[in-house]
Amino acid sequence: MSTLKEAPPALEVRGLRTQFPGRQGLVRAVDGVSFAIRRGEILGLVGESGSGKSVTGFSILGLVEPPGKVVAGEVLLAGRRISGLDGAAMRRIRGAEVAMVFQDPLMTLNPVLRIGTQMAAAVRAHDRVSRAAAWDRAEQALTTVGIPSPRARLDAYPHQLSGGMRQRVAIATALLHRPKAIIADEPTTALDVSIQGQILAEVRRLADETGTAFLWITHDLAVVSSLADALCVMYAGRVVERGPADAVIAAPRHPYTVALVGSVPSGHAPGARLPQLAAGLPPRGADGAPDSGCPFRTRCPRATEVCAAPPPERDFGAGHTALCHHPVEAAA
Amino acid sequence: MSELLRIERASKRFRQPVPLGDRLAAWLGRPRPPRAVQAVTDVSLTVARGEVVGLVGESGCGKSTLGRMVAGIYTPSEGAVLFEGAPVMPGGHKRSPRVQMIHQDPFASLDPRMKVGETVAEGPVAHGIVSRAGADALVAETLRRVGLDPALRNRYPHQFSGGQRQRVAIARALALNPALLVLDEPVASLDVSIQAQVLNLFMDLREAAAGGSGLTSLFISHDLGVVRHVSDRVAIMYLGRIVELAPTRTLYAAPAHPYTRALLDSVPRLGQGRGVFHPIAGELPSPLAPPPGCHFHPRCPHAGPRCRVEAPALLPVAPGQSAACHLHHGGTAAAATA
């Protein structure tokens, strides 16, 4: 067991910063994000639109389009640094050691190629195997994600499959090379609830059985609370709260997380008014970029003058931390 | 409570484009049966004045089609939709502006080239409720009702955030002083914090209207949590049919139909704990070729021989609660012989 403990995390991100030039100055889409995911662990990255959660995923894979740029930070895959590699080296890693699943499988699958052709191409992009062997591996991967009669599905075109099946194909494709980590960006958002339930159960099983680490990017707190081991809550490009999923959901400490959890209707009596957040944008400094103070202070009900200073990291034990001057006390 | 809306055994079929092969076959004198999607089958539902009925289902269950029939966008293929006792669309023309619909995506439902003031005024002016000159006061009052500053009337939709845009869409509907609102996934495209604002607005409007004319609504959503929060009664749809109809509290506490139960179980909830999944087995069948008998039988853990041949009717199982399931009405074992 001791060797397992000493093993480096499957995916580690340190001080990641990604910026885009904007009309009103620099946009710091990802502003110093760090986290680590162990083998078989699922980390939920939660935030609302524009919080930088998707750009974090793209930055890890080196897929940020110019003029956007990763300006700082390290990405380590099982202890090996993959940030800053050149295009060819990155292509050897992408899809083989770290893979990505997107929200809409119709956008990622080629509509005019059979599922098997596309999956076999993905196999042969990294491994020199025969066409037949590649199809066999594709078939195995489809079986792994719970697709019935996989051989027949390989002959199908994407439009002949349902949304849930297409998303399973996307996950199976990501699994082809047994990657150390899979980055999944809103993978069940476009699916119906009964199908979403199936996929979540399948992903949980895959993480436990194959040891693949998952970065699960979503806006849906309920989904991550049932799926993820740990959570990172993003606001304005920063991780404002992190910790074990149950702890963060049951006793959120950052006022933003409190507001997020509070605005989910199922936590309230039917018909009751839901707590509302004031509108507001992160304050900007003289150069047009956000200042170093707490980005949430313009909307925060607990904000005071000290919040213009960089918020300290508060530790609540068991890895549960929040960046806040005035964290919320845990309910008794 | 008096009845405002009555849907009587309404069905809606959409014809598929006829493929070349079928056209050739018809030309050769061997016509094939026309292909049609049965989007809504034999749905009956009444909504009382002041009531909010939630309509829940997965994609392809016909909830939006039913909403559109109520709003007078589609004419039912069979059956009738009666608003205040008269058909919503006699002869294919919408009778009254008093049924209004609010759509899911305020980015798509607002005209990007119209100022929001014009958008809100367009309906009332076209229906002769106010004169063009008198529209200003109505626009100002309506924008205030949805919590927007009337000074924003000269802005265009792109200058608003998603939540504000949905308020504009609600204002456009309210400007016609509707008796019935059809809301089709009104918060599905919004972030949770914005969703909370729009839901609060909806409940405020409802309370404000409760004394006067009453704001009756059909609230369509796939989100069981949202529907529970705003509805008095809930109808669950599966492949074109209502499978269960019950007061909100009853439906969530004691669901009668296996599909409702499975749906409630498969929704991830905050604080339910990790790794607890009870997904419904199987795929959603295509509405082009729904399974015979009870549409849910291929995925149902309780299905018996009768379910495979005989479609169950929506019948009462408890006061105010109806379910379309053989389990409650004679059992699933033997096929009833007629």
XYZ file of C-alpha atoms in Angstrom:
670
model
C 0.000 0.000 0.000
C 2.846 2.360 0.785
C 3.965 2.384 -2.856
C 0.454 3.389 -3.891
C 0.507 6.303 -1.493
C 3.834 7.535 -2.745
C 2.811 7.313 -6.402
C 2.369 10.753 -7.971
C -1.203 11.844 -8.757
C -2.575 10.696 -12.126
C -3.140 14.320 -13.105
C -1.774 17.354 -11.359
C -2.173 21.004 -12.282
C -0.070 23.687 -10.604
C -0.705 27.418 -10.869
C -2.339 27.261 -14.286
C -3.006 30.658 -15.888
C -4.674 31.159 -19.253
C -5.390 34.602 -20.693
C -7.276 36.028 -23.634
C -6.877 39.565 -24.920
C -10.214 41.326 -24.603
C -11.581 44.683 -25.668
C -11.534 45.974 -22.111
C -8.144 44.521 -21.273
C -6.789 41.134 -20.453
C -9.278 38.390 -19.588
C -7.824 35.992 -17.054
C -10.007 33.017 -17.909
C -7.942 30.708 -15.697
C -6.215 32.560 -12.908
C -3.912 30.317 -10.917
C -5.729 26.987 -10.774
C -4.127 24.035 -8.955
C -5.447 20.582 -8.178
C -4.402 16.941 -8.137
C -6.407 13.814 -9.027
C -5.305 10.381 -7.820
C -5.739 7.127 -9.739
C -9.398 6.121 -9.879
C -10.503 9.413 -8.407
C -13.201 11.656 -9.885
C -12.722 15.370 -9.335
C -15.728 17.567 -10.033
C -14.885 21.034 -11.375
C -18.000 23.120 -10.794
C -18.862 26.619 -11.880
C -21.318 28.736 -13.820
C -20.897 29.927 -17.414
C -17.762 31.972 -17.810
C -16.071 30.733 -14.650
C -13.195 29.259 -16.654
C -13.908 25.583 -16.024
C -13.900 24.565 -19.703
C -10.820 26.654 -20.501
C -9.068 24.810 -17.660
C -9.779 21.530 -19.471
C -8.564 22.886 -22.805
C -5.446 24.331 -21.191
C -4.467 20.960 -19.704
C -4.590 19.383 -23.155
C -2.816 22.283 -24.852
C -5.921 23.042 -26.928
C -6.270 26.759 -26.216
C -6.673 28.601 -29.509
C -4.656 31.776 -30.145
C -4.914 34.609 -29.246
C -5.624 32.804 -25.977
C -2.481 31.632 -24.248
C -1.414 29.525 -21.301
C 0.969 31.968 -19.625
C 1.945 30.061 -16.495
C 1.592 26.798 -14.703
C 2.511 23.164 -14.931
C 0.532 20.095 -15.925
C 1.889 16.769 -14.678
C 0.632 13.423 -15.874
C 1.631 10.689 -13.425
C 4.485 12.917 -12.348
C 5.680 13.714 -15.861
C 5.481 17.305 -17.048
C 3.354 17.642 -20.204
C 2.859 21.409 -20.266
C 5.142 23.220 -22.652
C 5.699 20.215 -24.907
C 5.803 20.923 -28.643
C 2.902 20.057 -30.941
C 4.166 16.660 -32.054
C 5.011 15.503 -28.532
C 1.635 16.697 -27.269
C -0.163 14.813 -30.048
C 1.532 11.597 -28.930
C 0.134 12.093 -25.438
C -3.308 13.446 -26.295
C -5.719 10.570 -26.807
C -3.183 8.054 -25.500
C -2.346 9.141 -21.980
C -4.948 11.818 -21.427
C -8.213 12.037 -23.360
C -11.207 14.335 -23.500
C -14.978 13.824 -23.723
C -17.128 16.754 -24.813
C -20.715 17.801 -24.171
C -22.125 17.042 -27.581
C -20.979 13.735 -29.088
C -22.560 14.732 -32.408
C -19.899 17.428 -32.692
C -17.021 15.080 -31.902
C -18.043 12.117 -34.039
C -17.612 12.294 -37.784
C -21.110 11.942 -39.273
C -19.978 10.247 -42.503
C -17.772 7.540 -40.991
C -18.849 4.350 -39.272
C -18.253 4.202 -35.513
C -15.766 1.358 -36.036
C -13.779 3.280 -38.659
C -13.411 6.267 -36.353
C -12.513 4.214 -33.310
C -10.017 2.093 -35.267
C -8.394 5.291 -36.534
C -8.064 6.431 -32.932
C -6.406 3.111 -32.026
C -3.989 3.272 -34.962
C -3.110 6.916 -34.300
C -0.994 5.721 -31.391
C -0.418 1.978 -31.876
C 0.895 0.088 -34.908
C -1.676 -2.664 -35.099
C -3.581 -4.256 -37.945
C -6.986 -2.950 -38.978
C -8.639 -6.097 -37.665
C -6.896 -5.817 -34.312
C -7.940 -2.174 -34.078
C -11.594 -3.114 -34.692
C -11.305 -5.789 -32.015
C -10.056 -3.242 -29.527
C -12.842 -0.866 -30.458
C -15.323 -3.682 -29.841
C -13.819 -4.382 -26.425
C -14.008 -0.694 -25.522
C -17.710 -0.567 -26.452
C -18.317 -3.594 -24.243
C -16.546 -1.840 -21.369
C -18.970 1.082 -21.437
C -21.999 -1.193 -21.474
C -23.087 -1.003 -25.109
C -25.147 -4.058 -26.101
C -24.175 -5.963 -29.295
C -20.985 -3.912 -29.809
C -20.033 -5.550 -33.114
C -23.237 -4.328 -34.741
C -22.744 -0.834 -33.305
C -19.312 -0.593 -34.909
C -20.990 -0.793 -38.314
C -23.436 2.002 -37.459
C -23.117 5.673 -38.325
C -23.388 8.239 -35.516
C -26.889 9.362 -36.557
C -28.178 5.805 -36.113
C -27.371 5.873 -32.402
C -29.264 7.626 -29.629
C -27.699 10.508 -27.705
C -26.824 8.285 -24.774
C -25.225 5.671 -27.039
C -23.198 8.339 -28.830
C -21.889 9.634 -25.514
C -20.938 6.059 -24.536
C -19.066 5.770 -27.846
C -17.223 9.013 -27.040
C -16.278 7.672 -23.608
C -15.265 4.304 -25.110
C -13.047 6.147 -27.625
C -11.447 8.098 -24.805
C -10.766 4.794 -23.001
C -9.137 3.053 -26.003
C -5.568 3.641 -24.886
C -6.225 3.232 -21.177
C -5.361 6.878 -20.479
C -4.205 7.927 -17.041
C -6.791 10.687 -17.006
C -9.952 11.667 -18.868
C -11.196 15.231 -18.976
C -14.966 15.271 -19.402
C -16.565 18.629 -20.210
C -20.315 18.671 -19.416
C -20.631 15.120 -20.758
C -24.176 14.438 -19.535
C -25.674 17.918 -19.859
C -27.306 17.164 -23.208
C -28.723 13.816 -22.064
C -32.054 12.855 -20.538
C -32.083 12.113 -16.823
C -32.644 8.365 -17.158
C -29.749 8.114 -19.632
C -27.595 10.451 -17.537
C -28.082 8.091 -14.583
C -26.813 5.171 -16.658
C -23.704 7.065 -17.817
C -22.872 8.274 -14.302
C -23.127 4.741 -12.934
C -20.906 3.500 -15.782
C -18.259 6.204 -15.228
C -18.139 5.551 -11.489
C -17.566 1.838 -12.214
C -14.887 2.602 -14.842
C -12.983 4.865 -12.466
C -13.073 2.203 -9.742
C -12.168 -0.706 -12.038
C -9.646 0.796 -14.468
C -8.046 3.359 -12.170
C -8.592 6.111 -14.728
C -8.710 9.533 -13.106
C -11.579 11.784 -14.217
C -11.797 15.565 -14.274
C -15.579 16.044 -14.467
C -16.403 19.602 -15.577
C -20.016 20.603 -14.988
C -22.407 23.286 -13.798
C -24.649 20.687 -12.159
C -23.963 20.357 -8.448
C -26.361 17.456 -8.028
C -24.477 15.411 -10.630
C -21.068 15.895 -9.035
C -22.393 15.375 -5.532
C -23.447 11.867 -6.498
C -20.440 11.096 -8.700
C -17.296 12.909 -7.587
C -14.890 12.126 -4.758
C -13.653 15.686 -4.517
C -14.865 19.076 -5.696
C -13.304 22.306 -6.882
C -15.656 25.280 -7.155
C -14.539 27.890 -9.679
C -15.425 31.552 -9.792
C -13.854 34.101 -12.140
C -11.009 31.772 -13.081
C -10.049 30.791 -9.542
C -10.798 27.779 -7.398
C -12.558 29.457 -4.470
C -13.398 26.305 -2.530
C -12.225 22.698 -2.625
C -12.573 19.569 -0.597
C -14.222 16.167 -0.326
C -17.496 16.291 -2.297
C -19.776 15.444 0.644
C -18.119 18.037 2.901
C -18.331 20.840 0.357
C -21.990 20.127 -0.446
C -23.094 19.526 3.147
C -21.158 22.398 4.720
C -20.036 24.912 2.084
C -17.761 27.618 3.522
C -17.265 30.099 0.684
C -20.267 32.446 0.313
C -20.334 31.706 -3.422
C -20.587 27.950 -2.867
C -23.237 28.607 -0.217
C -25.214 30.606 -2.799
C -24.754 27.934 -5.489
C -25.914 25.111 -3.236
C -28.728 27.309 -1.903
C -30.152 28.146 -5.315
C -30.936 24.489 -6.114
C -34.731 24.195 -5.677
C -34.728 20.654 -4.245
C -33.130 21.911 -1.023
C -36.104 24.135 -0.213
C -39.759 23.799 0.680
C -41.881 23.904 -2.480
C -42.997 27.425 -3.298
C -40.426 29.054 -0.991
C -38.389 31.926 -2.387
C -34.916 30.809 -3.386
C -31.918 32.745 -2.114
C -30.784 35.117 -4.830
C -27.347 36.438 -5.646
C -26.888 40.080 -6.501
C -25.589 40.717 -10.013
C -22.058 41.976 -10.425
C -18.781 41.523 -12.241
C -15.382 40.848 -10.705
C -13.725 44.187 -9.888
C -11.053 45.268 -12.334
C -7.782 46.956 -11.635
C -6.182 49.868 -13.481
C -4.891 47.630 -16.291
C -8.382 46.313 -17.001
C -7.567 42.880 -15.579
C -9.230 41.644 -12.385
C -7.423 42.862 -9.250
C -5.924 40.570 -6.655
C -8.799 40.992 -4.184
C -11.639 38.538 -3.844
C -13.407 38.430 -7.248
C -16.734 37.629 -5.589
C -16.838 40.672 -3.286
C -19.108 42.702 -5.599
C -21.887 40.121 -5.166
C -21.069 38.783 -1.730
C -23.461 39.432 1.163
C -20.549 39.135 3.651
C -18.105 41.437 1.868
C -16.245 44.169 3.805
C -13.326 46.497 2.995
C -10.731 43.819 3.722
C -12.036 41.785 0.768
C -10.108 44.099 -1.581
C -6.982 42.375 -0.245
C -6.124 38.904 -1.605
C -8.294 36.383 0.268
C -6.439 33.959 2.554
C -6.782 30.217 2.223
C -8.774 28.893 5.167
C -8.349 25.276 6.162
C -11.333 23.394 7.583
C -9.597 20.025 7.867
C -9.693 16.890 5.711
C -8.554 18.864 2.680
C -11.535 21.219 2.756
C -10.336 24.774 2.077
C -11.776 28.058 0.873
C -10.264 31.330 -0.326
C -12.195 33.816 1.770
C -11.843 36.587 4.333
C -15.221 35.810 5.888
C -15.972 32.106 5.479
C -19.368 30.808 6.553
C -19.405 28.842 9.804
C -20.477 25.219 9.511
C -24.065 24.637 10.538
C -24.286 22.974 13.931
C -61.832 26.577 -8.532
C -63.329 26.895 -11.934
C -61.873 25.148 -14.887
C -59.884 27.236 -17.346
C -58.339 24.704 -19.691
C -59.654 21.334 -20.723
C -57.699 19.008 -22.958
C -60.004 16.300 -24.253
C -58.407 13.155 -25.626
C -56.027 15.215 -27.711
C -53.589 13.528 -30.062
C -51.021 14.958 -32.430
C -49.407 13.174 -35.342
C -46.644 14.559 -37.496
C -46.158 13.073 -40.934
C -42.639 12.168 -41.930
C -41.430 13.181 -45.361
C -42.220 10.299 -47.713
C -39.014 8.629 -48.876
C -38.377 8.085 -52.578
C -38.869 4.326 -52.303
C -42.330 4.747 -50.817
C -43.262 7.298 -53.449
C -42.158 4.902 -56.174
C -44.149 2.111 -54.552
C -47.240 4.316 -54.419
C -46.740 5.278 -58.061
C -46.520 1.589 -58.971
C -49.815 1.020 -57.237
C -48.448 -0.540 -54.047
C -48.837 2.198 -51.473
C -47.100 1.656 -48.166
C -48.644 2.851 -44.927
C -47.767 6.518 -44.348
C -45.082 7.104 -41.751
C -46.120 9.295 -38.869
C -44.750 10.267 -35.491
C -47.403 9.971 -32.850
C -46.135 12.818 -30.676
C -49.110 12.968 -28.307
C -51.619 10.170 -27.829
C -55.036 10.537 -26.272
C -54.158 13.036 -23.559
C -56.840 14.429 -21.270
C -56.071 17.060 -18.666
C -57.867 19.924 -16.998
C -56.292 22.977 -15.436
C -58.243 25.060 -12.946
C -58.052 28.837 -12.759
C -55.022 29.881 -10.709
C -53.451 26.431 -10.819
C -49.910 25.564 -11.943
C -49.639 22.160 -13.573
C -46.151 20.809 -14.169
C -45.558 18.675 -17.256
C -42.516 16.436 -16.930
C -40.881 13.981 -19.273
C -37.742 13.114 -21.203
C -37.008 14.155 -24.771
C -39.537 12.915 -27.278
C -42.283 12.383 -24.703
C -44.506 15.003 -26.338
C -44.517 17.557 -23.549
C -43.579 20.451 -25.811
C -46.047 19.337 -28.492
C -48.809 19.266 -25.889
C -47.786 22.741 -24.723
C -47.868 24.015 -28.278
C -51.352 22.614 -28.811
C -52.483 24.461 -25.702
C -50.814 27.675 -26.869
C -52.525 27.387 -30.239
C -49.374 26.797 -32.264
C -50.433 23.296 -33.344
C -53.946 22.034 -34.021
C -54.662 18.644 -32.449
C -54.963 15.776 -34.964
C -57.743 14.325 -32.827
C -59.541 15.511 -29.753
C -59.818 19.080 -28.600
C -58.128 21.744 -26.511
C -60.769 23.929 -24.885
C -59.911 27.249 -23.306
C -62.744 28.788 -21.278
C -65.005 26.199 -22.848
C -64.244 26.941 -26.503
C -61.559 25.511 -28.815
C -58.256 27.364 -28.744
C -57.982 27.137 -32.499
C -61.333 26.918 -34.285
C -60.665 26.348 -37.990
C -56.902 26.477 -37.543
C -56.817 30.081 -36.366
C -55.920 31.060 -32.845
C -58.901 32.574 -31.138
C -57.518 34.502 -28.261
C -54.281 36.190 -27.221
C -55.117 35.162 -23.664
C -52.966 32.035 -23.908
C -49.291 32.961 -24.114
C -46.177 30.855 -24.396
C -42.684 31.413 -23.000
C -39.894 29.488 -24.675
C -36.716 27.888 -23.414
C -34.052 29.976 -25.019
C -34.404 33.765 -24.715
C -31.484 34.112 -27.119
C -33.617 32.519 -29.840
C -37.098 33.704 -28.901
C -36.407 37.461 -28.943
C -35.947 39.356 -32.201
C -32.348 40.626 -32.045
C -33.210 43.630 -34.203
C -36.101 44.903 -32.098
C -35.656 47.052 -29.020
C -37.115 45.231 -26.043
C -39.759 47.963 -25.637
C -40.961 47.263 -29.188
C -40.915 43.547 -28.506
C -43.141 43.955 -25.455
C -45.494 46.417 -27.203
C -45.867 44.455 -30.437
C -48.508 41.994 -29.219
C -50.826 44.395 -27.416
C -50.735 46.861 -30.332
C -51.402 44.140 -32.918
C -54.359 42.858 -30.910
C -55.735 46.356 -30.402
C -55.409 46.180 -26.620
C -53.608 49.515 -26.604
C -53.006 52.150 -29.231
C -49.464 52.652 -30.459
C -49.416 55.943 -28.579
C -50.640 54.382 -25.385
C -48.226 51.453 -25.544
C -45.474 53.275 -23.646
C -47.282 53.176 -20.329
C -48.087 49.486 -20.741
C -44.477 48.658 -21.623
C -43.179 50.541 -18.597
C -45.637 48.857 -16.272
C -44.954 45.382 -17.692
C -41.181 45.771 -17.477
C -41.557 46.861 -13.864
C -43.690 43.785 -13.148
C -40.849 41.494 -14.231
C -38.276 43.471 -12.277
C -36.643 45.382 -15.137
C -36.021 49.120 -15.200
C -38.388 50.690 -17.792
C -35.487 52.899 -18.853
C -33.985 49.787 -20.481
C -36.747 49.674 -23.107
C -34.563 51.175 -25.821
C -31.924 48.493 -25.511
C -31.554 45.482 -27.748
C -31.644 41.868 -26.492
C -27.868 41.413 -26.879
C -27.331 44.120 -24.265
C -29.022 41.952 -21.634
C -27.815 38.937 -19.677
C -29.536 35.567 -20.032
C -31.699 36.047 -16.948
C -32.753 39.555 -18.023
C -33.602 38.279 -21.497
C -35.869 35.647 -20.028
C -37.553 38.446 -18.033
C -38.127 40.315 -21.297
C -39.670 37.174 -22.802
C -41.943 36.886 -19.759
C -42.847 40.582 -20.050
C -43.781 40.083 -23.704
C -46.206 37.346 -22.683
C -47.626 39.279 -19.704
C -48.250 42.410 -21.784
C -51.216 40.647 -23.382
C -52.736 40.049 -19.953
C -52.949 36.295 -20.514
C -55.201 34.051 -18.478
C -52.970 31.059 -19.184
C -49.202 30.881 -19.557
C -47.476 27.958 -21.219
C -43.856 27.882 -20.067
C -41.693 25.501 -22.096
C -38.459 24.810 -20.157
C -38.233 28.464 -19.079
C -35.128 27.989 -16.922
C -33.356 25.098 -18.672
C -30.792 27.283 -20.427
C -29.947 29.422 -17.391
C -27.208 29.084 -14.772
C -28.467 27.932 -11.360
C -28.151 31.326 -9.688
C -30.038 32.959 -12.583
C -32.550 30.110 -12.560
C -33.315 30.964 -8.932
C -34.072 34.570 -9.928
C -36.458 33.563 -12.702
C -38.233 31.001 -10.498
C -38.643 33.631 -7.764
C -40.075 36.044 -10.336
C -42.524 33.397 -11.490
C -43.708 32.769 -7.927
C -43.968 36.518 -7.242
C -46.087 37.007 -10.371
C -48.277 34.144 -9.325
C -48.842 35.573 -5.877
C -49.501 39.051 -7.239
C -52.047 37.604 -9.647
C -53.723 35.349 -7.108
C -56.042 38.105 -5.880
C -57.112 39.284 -9.322
C -57.482 37.284 -12.489
C -55.108 34.528 -11.397
C -52.053 33.397 -13.332
C -52.748 29.878 -14.490
C -49.787 28.027 -15.938
C -48.671 24.902 -17.669
C -45.047 24.538 -16.598
C -43.116 22.208 -18.898
C -39.745 20.945 -17.708
C -37.498 17.925 -17.611
C -36.237 19.035 -14.198
C -38.180 17.301 -11.446
C -36.733 19.586 -8.766
C -37.871 22.754 -10.519
C -41.338 21.364 -11.206
C -41.759 20.275 -7.602
C -40.939 23.780 -6.510
C -43.520 25.643 -8.583
C -46.386 23.242 -9.367
C -49.663 22.350 -7.659
C -50.108 19.213 -9.716
C -47.702 17.274 -11.900
C -48.306 15.202 -15.025
C -45.589 12.729 -16.041
C -45.415 11.950 -19.755
C -43.755 9.032 -21.486
C -43.741 8.628 -25.271
C -46.809 10.720 -25.925
C -49.013 9.610 -23.057
C -49.604 10.893 -19.568
C -48.610 7.979 -17.336
C -49.264 9.636 -14.013
C -51.093 12.715 -12.785
C -51.136 13.700 -9.138
C -50.892 16.566 -6.664
C -47.207 17.512 -6.383
C -46.776 16.315 -2.811
C -48.408 12.940 -3.524
C -46.448 12.396 -6.697
C -43.073 12.922 -5.047
C -43.971 11.107 -1.824
C -45.886 8.161 -3.248
C -45.387 7.785 -6.996
C -47.770 5.171 -8.409
C -46.321 4.505 -11.868
C -43.051 2.520 -12.175
C -41.718 5.115 -14.614
C -42.327 7.969 -12.185
C -40.616 5.976 -9.473
C -37.639 5.184 -11.717
C -37.399 8.793 -12.879
C -37.374 10.095 -9.309
C -34.709 7.521 -8.418
C -32.446 8.325 -11.346
C -32.251 12.060 -10.696
C -29.032 12.938 -8.888
C -29.862 14.907 -5.776
C -27.767 17.080 -3.543
C -26.662 15.216 -0.464
C -27.940 11.801 -1.486
C -24.427 10.459 -1.065
C -21.921 9.273 -3.567
C -22.178 6.266 -5.819
C -25.871 5.743 -5.213
C -27.265 5.219 -8.686
C -30.532 3.610 -9.693
C -30.561 4.210 -13.416
C -33.500 3.042 -15.500
C -32.355 0.187 -17.706
C -32.621 0.441 -21.472
C -32.951 3.187 -24.019
C -35.721 5.650 -24.668
C -37.584 4.043 -27.592
C -38.055 6.111 -30.723
C -41.453 7.812 -30.956
C -41.419 6.667 -34.612
C -41.813 3.065 -33.466
C -43.088 2.975 -29.892
C -43.323 -0.460 -28.257
C -46.786 -2.074 -28.336
C -48.963 -2.206 -25.247
C -47.658 -0.082 -22.412
C -44.883 2.058 -23.940
C -42.773 1.609 -20.809
C -42.882 -2.201 -20.640
C -39.429 -2.914 -22.190
C -37.788 -0.916 -19.373
C -40.204 -1.744 -16.573
C -39.119 -4.090 -13.773
C -42.741 -5.142 -13.142
C -43.814 -5.799 -16.733
C -45.961 -8.862 -17.349
C -47.571 -10.428 -20.438
C -50.549 -8.077 -20.334
C -48.283 -5.005 -20.544
C -46.887 -6.185 -23.863
C -50.253 -6.163 -25.614
C -52.643 -3.844 -23.834
C -52.020 -0.138 -23.305
C -53.157 0.824 -19.796
C -55.618 3.689 -19.375
C -55.036 6.595 -17.011
C -57.287 5.664 -14.072
C -57.597 6.896 -10.496
C -55.466 5.095 -7.909
C -55.972 7.487 -4.984
C -57.874 10.737 -4.420
C -56.568 13.163 -7.045
C -53.956 10.693 -8.271
C -54.212 8.740 -11.508
C -51.781 6.332 -13.097
C -51.733 4.416 -16.354
C -50.431 1.081 -15.134
C -51.892 -2.433 -15.050
C -50.313 -2.988 -11.637
C -53.055 -0.853 -10.158
C -55.868 -2.091 -12.352
C -56.201 -5.840 -12.603
C -52.532 -6.896 -12.608
C -50.014 -7.555 -15.322
C -50.265 -11.325 -15.502
C -52.982 -12.299 -17.946
C -53.813 -10.529 -21.137
C -57.401 -9.409 -20.889
C -59.503 -11.036 -23.560
C -62.021 -8.727 -25.066
